[in-house]
Short mmCIF file of C-alpha atoms and ligand atoms in Angstrom, two decimals:
data_model
loop_
_atom_site.label_atom_id
_atom_site.label_comp_id
_atom_site.label_asym_id
_atom_site.label_seq_id
_atom_site.Cartn_x
_atom_site.Cartn_y
_atom_site.Cartn_z
CA MET A 20 1.37 46.62 11.48
CA THR A 21 -1.31 45.04 13.67
CA PRO A 22 -4.13 43.91 11.58
CA ILE A 23 -7.56 45.15 12.55
CA SER A 24 -9.40 42.31 14.05
CA LEU A 25 -12.96 43.49 14.10
CA PHE A 26 -14.22 41.95 10.90
CA ALA A 27 -15.58 39.05 12.86
CA LEU A 28 -17.77 41.58 14.60
CA ALA A 29 -18.97 43.35 11.54
CA ALA A 30 -22.01 41.28 10.65
CA ALA A 31 -24.75 43.50 12.06
CA VAL A 32 -23.51 46.93 10.92
CA ALA A 33 -26.07 48.81 8.87
CA SER A 34 -25.36 50.08 5.39
CA THR A 35 -22.85 52.89 5.51
CA VAL A 36 -20.43 54.89 3.44
CA THR A 37 -19.76 52.63 0.53
CA ALA A 38 -16.71 52.26 -1.64
CA SER A 39 -16.04 54.90 -4.12
CA SER A 40 -13.10 56.25 -6.03
CA ASN A 41 -14.83 59.61 -6.15
CA CYS A 42 -13.23 61.37 -3.27
CA THR A 43 -15.50 64.33 -2.73
CA ARG A 44 -15.88 66.37 0.49
CA ASP A 45 -19.24 64.84 0.90
CA PHE A 46 -17.76 61.33 0.76
CA LEU A 47 -15.06 62.29 3.35
CA ALA A 48 -17.68 63.98 5.53
CA LYS A 49 -19.61 60.79 5.73
CA ALA A 50 -16.50 58.83 6.78
CA ALA A 51 -15.76 61.53 9.41
CA GLU A 52 -19.28 61.37 10.70
CA GLN A 53 -19.02 57.53 10.90
CA TYR A 54 -15.79 57.89 12.93
CA VAL A 55 -17.42 60.42 15.31
CA GLN A 56 -20.40 58.15 15.72
CA ALA A 57 -18.10 55.14 16.50
CA GLN A 58 -16.25 57.22 19.14
CA THR A 59 -19.50 58.51 20.62
CA ALA A 60 -20.86 54.99 20.97
CA GLY A 61 -17.54 53.39 21.96
CA SER A 62 -18.18 50.93 19.05
CA PRO A 63 -15.21 50.49 16.71
CA VAL A 64 -17.38 48.03 14.84
CA LEU A 65 -19.14 51.04 13.37
CA LEU A 66 -16.00 51.67 11.35
CA SER A 67 -15.65 48.15 9.99
CA GLN A 68 -17.40 48.88 6.70
CA ILE A 69 -15.12 51.78 5.79
CA LEU A 70 -11.85 50.19 6.89
CA SER A 71 -9.69 48.21 4.57
CA PRO A 72 -9.11 44.74 6.09
CA HIS A 73 -5.42 45.56 6.23
CA ALA A 74 -5.79 49.11 7.47
CA ALA A 75 -3.26 50.41 10.01
CA TYR A 76 -4.54 51.83 13.20
CA LYS A 77 -2.31 53.84 15.61
CA GLU A 78 -2.72 55.87 18.75
CA ASN A 79 0.12 58.13 19.80
CA ASP A 80 2.29 56.46 17.14
CA MET A 81 1.76 52.99 18.51
CA PRO A 82 0.08 50.42 16.27
CA LEU A 83 -2.86 48.96 18.01
CA ASP A 84 -5.92 46.78 17.51
CA VAL A 85 -8.70 49.26 16.93
CA THR A 86 -10.95 47.21 19.28
CA LYS A 87 -8.40 47.71 22.10
CA GLY A 88 -7.94 51.49 21.91
CA VAL A 89 -9.87 54.67 22.77
CA LEU A 90 -12.61 53.91 20.23
CA SER A 91 -13.82 51.06 22.43
CA GLN A 92 -14.97 53.59 25.14
CA ALA A 93 -18.00 55.79 24.66
CA ILE A 94 -17.10 59.42 24.79
CA LYS A 95 -19.55 62.32 25.19
CA ILE A 96 -18.21 64.76 22.62
CA ASP A 97 -18.89 68.52 23.14
CA ARG A 98 -17.55 69.75 19.80
CA THR A 99 -15.71 68.66 16.70
CA HIS A 100 -13.69 70.33 13.94
CA ARG A 101 -13.64 68.36 10.66
CA TYR A 102 -11.46 69.00 7.66
CA TYR A 103 -11.30 67.23 4.30
CA ASP A 104 -8.30 66.67 1.97
CA THR A 105 -9.74 65.60 -1.38
CA ALA A 106 -6.27 65.51 -3.02
CA GLN A 107 -5.02 62.88 -0.59
CA CYS A 108 -8.49 61.44 0.04
CA GLY A 109 -8.41 61.89 3.77
CA GLY A 110 -9.57 63.97 6.64
CA LEU A 111 -8.87 65.33 10.11
CA VAL A 112 -11.21 65.33 13.08
CA GLU A 113 -10.65 67.28 16.24
CA LEU A 114 -12.65 65.88 19.15
CA ILE A 115 -13.29 67.93 22.32
CA ALA A 116 -14.75 66.07 25.26
CA ALA A 117 -14.61 68.25 28.35
CA SER A 118 -17.54 67.41 30.57
CA PRO A 119 -17.12 65.69 33.95
CA ASN A 120 -19.01 62.70 32.58
CA ALA A 121 -17.25 62.70 29.23
CA THR A 122 -16.45 59.03 29.86
CA ALA A 123 -17.61 56.40 32.30
CA SER A 124 -14.33 56.95 34.15
CA GLY A 125 -14.76 60.69 34.21
CA THR A 126 -11.65 61.15 32.04
CA PRO A 127 -11.93 64.13 29.55
CA TYR A 128 -10.22 63.84 26.18
CA LEU A 129 -8.87 65.96 23.37
CA ILE A 130 -8.21 63.89 20.27
CA HIS A 131 -6.87 64.68 16.81
CA THR A 132 -7.49 61.83 14.27
CA ARG A 133 -6.43 61.69 10.63
CA PHE A 134 -7.62 59.06 8.16
CA LEU A 135 -6.52 58.23 4.67
CA TYR A 136 -8.08 56.31 1.89
CA GLY A 137 -4.75 55.80 0.24
CA ASN A 138 -4.07 58.46 -2.36
CA GLY A 139 -7.65 58.52 -3.51
CA THR A 140 -7.44 55.18 -5.04
CA ALA A 141 -8.41 52.72 -2.27
CA ASP A 142 -12.02 51.85 -1.76
CA ASN A 143 -11.64 51.75 2.03
CA ILE A 144 -9.68 53.61 4.67
CA THR A 145 -6.08 52.34 4.83
CA LEU A 146 -4.90 54.38 7.77
CA ILE A 147 -6.42 55.87 10.95
CA GLU A 148 -4.08 57.46 13.40
CA SER A 149 -4.80 59.65 16.43
CA VAL A 150 -2.96 61.77 18.95
CA VAL A 151 -5.07 60.94 22.04
CA THR A 152 -4.64 63.26 25.03
CA LYS A 153 -6.01 63.26 28.56
CA PRO A 154 -4.96 64.66 31.95
CA GLY A 155 -1.16 64.36 32.26
CA ASP A 156 -0.60 65.27 28.61
CA TRP A 157 0.92 68.62 27.55
CA ALA A 158 -1.01 71.53 29.19
CA PHE A 159 -4.11 69.45 29.23
CA ASN A 160 -7.29 71.26 30.10
CA ALA A 161 -10.27 70.18 28.02
CA THR A 162 -12.43 72.80 29.68
CA GLY A 163 -10.06 75.52 28.64
CA TYR A 164 -9.81 74.09 25.16
CA LEU A 165 -13.52 74.03 24.72
CA HIS A 166 -13.82 77.60 26.08
CA TYR A 167 -11.06 79.22 23.97
CA ASP A 168 -11.97 77.22 20.85
CA GLY A 169 -15.51 78.60 21.28
CA ILE A 170 -14.42 82.21 21.03
CA GLU A 171 -12.43 81.64 17.82
CA SER A 172 -13.92 81.72 14.34
CA TRP A 173 -12.90 79.30 11.67
CA PRO A 174 -15.49 79.69 8.89
CA ALA A 175 -15.20 78.57 5.32
CA ILE A 176 -13.04 81.00 3.39
CA PRO A 177 -14.75 82.82 0.55
CA VAL A 178 -13.86 81.22 -2.79
CA ASP A 179 -12.02 84.23 -4.13
CA GLN A 180 -9.85 84.49 -0.95
CA ARG A 181 -8.72 80.88 -0.72
CA ASP A 182 -4.98 80.05 -0.58
CA THR A 183 -3.63 77.27 -2.65
CA ARG A 184 -2.81 74.00 -1.06
CA SER A 185 0.90 74.63 -1.32
CA VAL A 186 0.67 78.07 0.30
CA ILE A 187 -1.29 76.67 3.27
CA GLN A 188 1.05 73.71 3.80
CA ALA A 189 4.10 76.01 3.44
CA ALA A 190 2.78 78.14 6.34
CA GLY A 191 2.56 75.10 8.63
CA ASP A 192 6.01 73.88 7.44
CA ALA A 193 7.63 77.23 8.02
CA TYR A 194 6.43 77.17 11.67
CA PHE A 195 8.06 73.84 12.33
CA ASP A 196 11.15 74.68 10.20
CA ARG A 197 11.73 77.66 12.46
CA PHE A 198 12.14 75.26 15.43
CA ASP A 199 15.62 74.39 14.27
CA ASN A 200 16.46 77.31 12.01
CA VAL A 201 16.18 80.86 13.35
CA SER A 202 16.50 82.23 9.85
CA VAL A 203 13.13 80.90 8.79
CA VAL A 204 10.44 83.61 8.65
CA ILE A 205 7.00 82.25 9.63
CA PRO A 206 4.12 83.88 7.77
CA MET A 207 2.29 85.10 10.87
CA ALA A 208 -0.90 87.09 10.87
CA SER A 209 -0.87 90.31 12.89
CA ALA A 210 -3.28 88.51 15.25
CA CYS A 211 -2.31 84.91 16.14
CA ALA A 212 -3.43 82.73 18.98
CA ARG A 213 -2.22 79.25 19.93
CA LEU A 214 -4.35 76.81 21.97
CA GLU A 215 -2.07 74.18 23.57
CA GLY A 216 -4.00 71.44 25.24
CA GLY A 217 -6.10 74.05 27.03
CA SER A 218 -3.76 76.90 27.75
CA TYR A 219 -4.12 79.82 25.44
CA THR A 220 -1.53 82.41 24.40
CA ALA A 221 -4.08 85.14 23.57
CA ARG A 222 -5.54 85.52 27.08
CA GLY A 223 -4.04 89.09 27.32
CA ASN A 224 -4.79 90.50 23.97
CA PHE A 225 -6.95 88.91 21.22
CA SER A 226 -5.79 91.28 18.50
CA ALA A 227 -2.09 90.68 18.88
CA ASN A 228 0.26 87.98 17.61
CA THR A 229 0.84 85.90 20.81
CA CYS A 230 2.20 82.88 18.93
CA ASP A 231 5.85 83.91 18.94
CA GLY A 232 8.51 82.37 21.08
CA TYR A 233 10.06 79.37 19.47
CA PRO A 234 12.84 76.85 20.18
CA SER A 235 15.80 76.97 17.80
CA THR A 236 17.37 73.50 18.08
CA ILE A 237 14.32 71.23 17.82
CA LEU A 238 14.16 69.19 14.61
CA VAL A 239 10.47 68.33 14.10
CA THR A 240 10.28 65.00 12.24
CA ASP A 241 7.96 62.70 10.38
CA ARG A 242 5.46 65.33 9.25
CA ARG A 243 2.14 63.99 7.95
CA TYR A 244 -0.38 66.41 6.49
CA ILE A 245 -4.12 67.00 5.95
CA VAL A 246 -4.78 70.14 3.93
CA ASP A 247 -8.25 71.67 3.43
CA GLU A 248 -8.25 74.76 1.18
CA VAL A 249 -11.90 75.51 1.92
CA TYR A 250 -11.13 76.24 5.54
CA GLY A 251 -7.48 77.35 5.09
CA VAL A 252 -6.42 74.46 7.24
CA VAL A 253 -3.30 72.37 7.37
CA ASP A 254 -2.91 69.84 10.17
CA ILE A 255 0.48 68.35 10.70
CA PHE A 256 1.06 65.17 12.68
CA GLU A 257 4.80 64.96 13.70
CA GLY A 258 7.22 64.02 16.24
CA PHE A 259 8.31 66.78 18.70
CA PRO A 260 11.57 66.16 20.49
CA GLY A 261 12.30 68.12 23.72
CA LEU A 262 8.63 68.59 24.63
CA ASP A 263 8.77 65.86 27.24
CA ARG A 264 11.55 67.02 29.57
CA SER A 265 11.93 63.62 31.20
CA VAL A 266 12.84 62.03 27.80
CA PRO A 267 14.08 65.01 25.71
CA LYS A 268 15.33 62.89 22.91
CA VAL A 269 11.99 61.26 22.26
CA ALA A 270 9.99 62.85 19.42
CA VAL A 271 6.58 62.83 21.22
CA PRO A 272 3.41 62.26 19.26
CA ASP A 273 1.94 65.66 18.45
CA SER A 274 -0.63 67.32 16.09
CA HIS A 275 -0.73 70.99 15.20
CA LEU A 276 -3.89 72.25 13.45
CA PHE A 277 -3.15 75.59 11.67
CA ARG A 278 -5.76 78.00 10.41
CA VAL A 279 -4.23 80.08 7.54
CA GLU A 280 -5.80 83.23 6.26
CA ASN A 281 -4.31 85.13 3.25
CA GLY A 282 -1.24 82.96 3.58
CA LYS A 283 -0.69 83.72 7.23
CA ILE A 284 -1.20 81.77 10.39
CA ARG A 285 -4.14 83.01 12.43
CA TYR A 286 -4.85 80.15 14.85
CA ILE A 287 -3.03 77.05 16.11
CA HIS A 288 -4.54 74.21 18.05
CA THR A 289 -2.12 71.70 19.44
CA VAL A 290 -2.43 68.33 21.19
CA SER A 291 0.68 66.65 22.43
CA HIS A 292 1.08 63.26 24.18
CA CYS A 293 3.49 63.13 27.09
CA ILE A 294 5.52 60.03 27.59
CA ASN A 295 5.61 60.73 31.33
CA TYR A 296 3.09 62.65 33.40
CA ASN A 297 2.94 66.37 32.44
CA CYS A 298 6.03 65.85 30.19
CA GLY A 299 8.25 65.82 33.29
CA LEU A 300 7.10 69.23 34.40
CA ASN A 301 5.52 69.99 37.79
CA SER A 302 3.28 72.79 38.99
CA THR A 303 6.23 75.03 39.56
CA THR A 304 7.86 74.59 36.21
CA PHE A 305 4.78 74.10 34.05
CA GLY A 306 3.85 77.44 32.51
CA ARG A 307 2.01 78.20 29.31
CA ARG A 308 5.29 79.21 27.72
CA ALA A 309 7.09 76.32 29.37
CA PHE A 310 9.51 75.57 26.61
CA LYS A 311 10.84 79.17 26.74
CA SER A 312 11.18 79.10 30.49
CA VAL A 313 13.40 76.04 30.36
CA GLY A 314 15.44 77.48 27.62
CA VAL A 315 15.07 75.22 24.58
C1 NAG B 424 -18.63 58.68 -9.10
O1 NAG B 424 -19.77 59.41 -8.69
C2 NAG B 424 -20.75 59.44 -9.67
C3 NAG B 424 -21.87 60.33 -9.21
O2 NAG B 424 -22.22 59.95 -7.87
C4 NAG B 424 -21.23 57.97 -9.97
O3 NAG B 424 -22.20 58.09 -11.01
C5 NAG B 424 -20.04 57.19 -10.42
O4 NAG B 424 -20.47 55.83 -10.60
C6 NAG B 424 -18.93 57.18 -9.40
N1 NAG B 424 -17.75 56.52 -9.88
C7 NAG B 424 -17.15 55.66 -9.15
C8 NAG B 424 -15.96 55.02 -9.86
O5 NAG B 424 -17.45 55.39 -8.02
C1 NAG B 425 -13.88 47.36 2.00
O1 NAG B 425 -14.38 46.90 3.27
C2 NAG B 425 -15.48 46.06 3.08
C3 NAG B 425 -16.00 45.67 4.45
O2 NAG B 425 -14.97 45.14 5.22
C4 NAG B 425 -15.02 44.75 2.34
O3 NAG B 425 -16.10 43.95 2.19
C5 NAG B 425 -14.42 45.17 0.98
O4 NAG B 425 -13.90 44.02 0.36
C6 NAG B 425 -13.32 46.25 1.21
N1 NAG B 425 -12.83 46.63 -0.08
C7 NAG B 425 -11.58 46.79 -0.32
C8 NAG B 425 -11.22 47.23 -1.68
O5 NAG B 425 -10.72 46.62 0.51
C1 NAG B 426 -23.72 64.28 31.77
O1 NAG B 426 -24.07 65.30 32.62
C2 NAG B 426 -25.02 66.22 32.13
C3 NAG B 426 -25.15 67.41 33.04
O2 NAG B 426 -24.79 66.99 34.35
C4 NAG B 426 -26.33 65.50 31.97
O3 NAG B 426 -27.29 66.28 31.38
C5 NAG B 426 -26.11 64.29 30.97
O4 NAG B 426 -27.29 63.55 30.86
C6 NAG B 426 -24.93 63.41 31.48
N1 NAG B 426 -24.66 62.43 30.36
C7 NAG B 426 -24.41 61.23 30.62
C8 NAG B 426 -24.13 60.42 29.41
O5 NAG B 426 -24.37 60.69 31.73
C1 NAG B 427 0.57 57.42 -1.46
O1 NAG B 427 1.56 57.58 -2.46
C2 NAG B 427 2.82 57.83 -2.03
C3 NAG B 427 3.65 58.13 -3.19
O2 NAG B 427 3.35 57.28 -4.28
C4 NAG B 427 3.29 56.59 -1.19
O3 NAG B 427 4.53 56.85 -0.71
C5 NAG B 427 2.31 56.37 -0.01
O4 NAG B 427 2.69 55.17 0.64
C6 NAG B 427 0.88 56.23 -0.57
N1 NAG B 427 0.01 56.19 0.61
C7 NAG B 427 -0.89 55.18 0.76
C8 NAG B 427 -1.70 55.36 2.04
O5 NAG B 427 -1.14 54.39 -0.02
C1 NAG B 428 -8.89 75.11 32.77
O1 NAG B 428 -9.49 76.17 31.91
C2 NAG B 428 -10.56 76.73 32.57
C3 NAG B 428 -11.22 77.67 31.53
O2 NAG B 428 -10.32 78.62 31.05
C4 NAG B 428 -10.07 77.45 33.80
O3 NAG B 428 -11.17 78.08 34.51
C5 NAG B 428 -9.45 76.53 34.78
O4 NAG B 428 -8.88 77.17 35.82
C6 NAG B 428 -8.34 75.74 34.00
N1 NAG B 428 -7.85 74.67 34.83
C7 NAG B 428 -6.55 74.51 35.17
C8 NAG B 428 -6.22 73.39 36.00
O5 NAG B 428 -5.68 75.30 34.74
C1 NAG B 429 17.46 78.09 7.28
O1 NAG B 429 16.43 78.91 6.69
C2 NAG B 429 16.92 79.83 5.74
C3 NAG B 429 15.78 80.70 5.33
O2 NAG B 429 14.73 79.97 4.83
C4 NAG B 429 17.48 78.97 4.48
O3 NAG B 429 17.98 79.85 3.48
C5 NAG B 429 18.53 78.03 5.08
O4 NAG B 429 18.94 77.21 3.95
C6 NAG B 429 18.06 77.22 6.17
N1 NAG B 429 19.19 76.50 6.70
C7 NAG B 429 19.16 75.16 6.78
C8 NAG B 429 20.39 74.61 7.43
O5 NAG B 429 18.26 74.53 6.38
C1 NAG B 430 -3.18 94.46 21.55
O1 NAG B 430 -2.30 94.18 20.45
C2 NAG B 430 -2.49 95.18 19.47
C3 NAG B 430 -1.69 94.69 18.20
O2 NAG B 430 -0.40 94.43 18.68
C4 NAG B 430 -2.04 96.51 19.94
O3 NAG B 430 -2.23 97.52 19.03
C5 NAG B 430 -2.90 96.83 21.23
O4 NAG B 430 -2.40 98.09 21.78
C6 NAG B 430 -2.81 95.76 22.29
N1 NAG B 430 -3.72 96.07 23.36
C7 NAG B 430 -3.40 95.86 24.57
C8 NAG B 430 -4.49 96.21 25.60
O5 NAG B 430 -2.34 95.45 24.92
C1 NAG B 431 9.64 71.02 40.14
O1 NAG B 431 10.70 70.75 39.29
C2 NAG B 431 11.85 71.52 39.43
C3 NAG B 431 12.80 71.22 38.39
O2 NAG B 431 13.03 69.88 38.26
C4 NAG B 431 12.39 71.31 40.86
O3 NAG B 431 13.46 72.16 41.12
C5 NAG B 431 11.26 71.63 41.87
O4 NAG B 431 11.77 71.33 43.21
C6 NAG B 431 10.01 70.91 41.60
N1 NAG B 431 8.90 71.38 42.46
C7 NAG B 431 8.09 70.54 43.03
C8 NAG B 431 7.05 71.23 43.84
O5 NAG B 431 8.13 69.36 42.91
#
């Protein structure tokens, strides 16, 4: 793993989230806020005080020096979703940056980032990993993502209606298990919408389940979870073979953020990194249900 080499730069950073073995939501929220501020400023140094000196940092499954990645560029962020997993001591941040001047280069971004303190025992973050997407990634349209996300509602779930951690995670797992086993029944709400990089399944009917239509021979590997019972959320980072048609055997870096209500999937947000531009699809073959149309 590439060691993070920003400690030499850390001298001037103001006091920040401090070490604690109390992994509360508040504690994780401060870490998430610090991450968002670092990305907004394009200053990975702002993370130095909450990262373990030996922390792993990855973008799209590649180990990277945190000072050399997307965090070193300022991004004007339009909206975030933030979820906290107190059992694992970690969190998930979804960043939506859609404006024409989102970055100095004009590139918009959609990013899912998970961070872990290390089973609630470490004083500092031991892992930050992101699926970083931009034009050329799966169905990328940050304007669309911002728009459709904005018409959804993901409020905290009333205490007496919350699902257990295992029920929430099982819903997300069933979804991916179905990709290589047609016998798996996904607990799907009567209304379900999936937002994939900016294309939206529910454009025709917001009260229907428009999430159906799955592959049956795709083994989704290397699943990594963040679960937040308060919001009924499980995010799964995984490898998704077949998505990039130009390299179908490669399990591409992917994150699916599931909103689960009463044990059933209500919303899904996905960001998927393409190895090659548009995952090998062109304007003719690229549709919102592309994997159905090419028959996987
Ligand atoms: C846990 O939090 C409580 C209240 O903030 C504090 O008094 C205590 O010292 C903390 N324990 C550790 C091990 O950080
Ligand atoms: C946490 O990070 C700070 C800042 O780099 C460092 O001084 C401290 O030793 C780290 N603590 C642990 C337990 O890694
Ligand atoms: C981006 O553009 C908006 C509207 O055009 C403007 O209000 C804002 O100041 C610009 N932000 C930056 C960082 O240039
Ligand atoms: C957390 O604990 C599990 C099981 O003991 C271990 O496999 C994993 O590496 C640990 N994760 C971290 C970040 O320390
Ligand atoms: C992106 O989404 C916006 C909002 O839904 C839509 O107006 C626009 O046509 C989309 N762009 C592309 C290239 O599909
Ligand atoms: C496929 O899913 C069904 C229903 O959950 C399960 O009984 C069966 O064992 C699964 N098959 C495989 C090969 O995992
Ligand atoms: C939308 O979906 C709901 C639930 O399936 C169905 O009852 C309704 O007729 C649909 N409306 C339209 C306009 O298709
Ligand atoms: C798009 O890709 C398909 C399948 O590879 C190919 O048949 C078609 O000619 C391509 N169209 C364009 C406009 O490149």
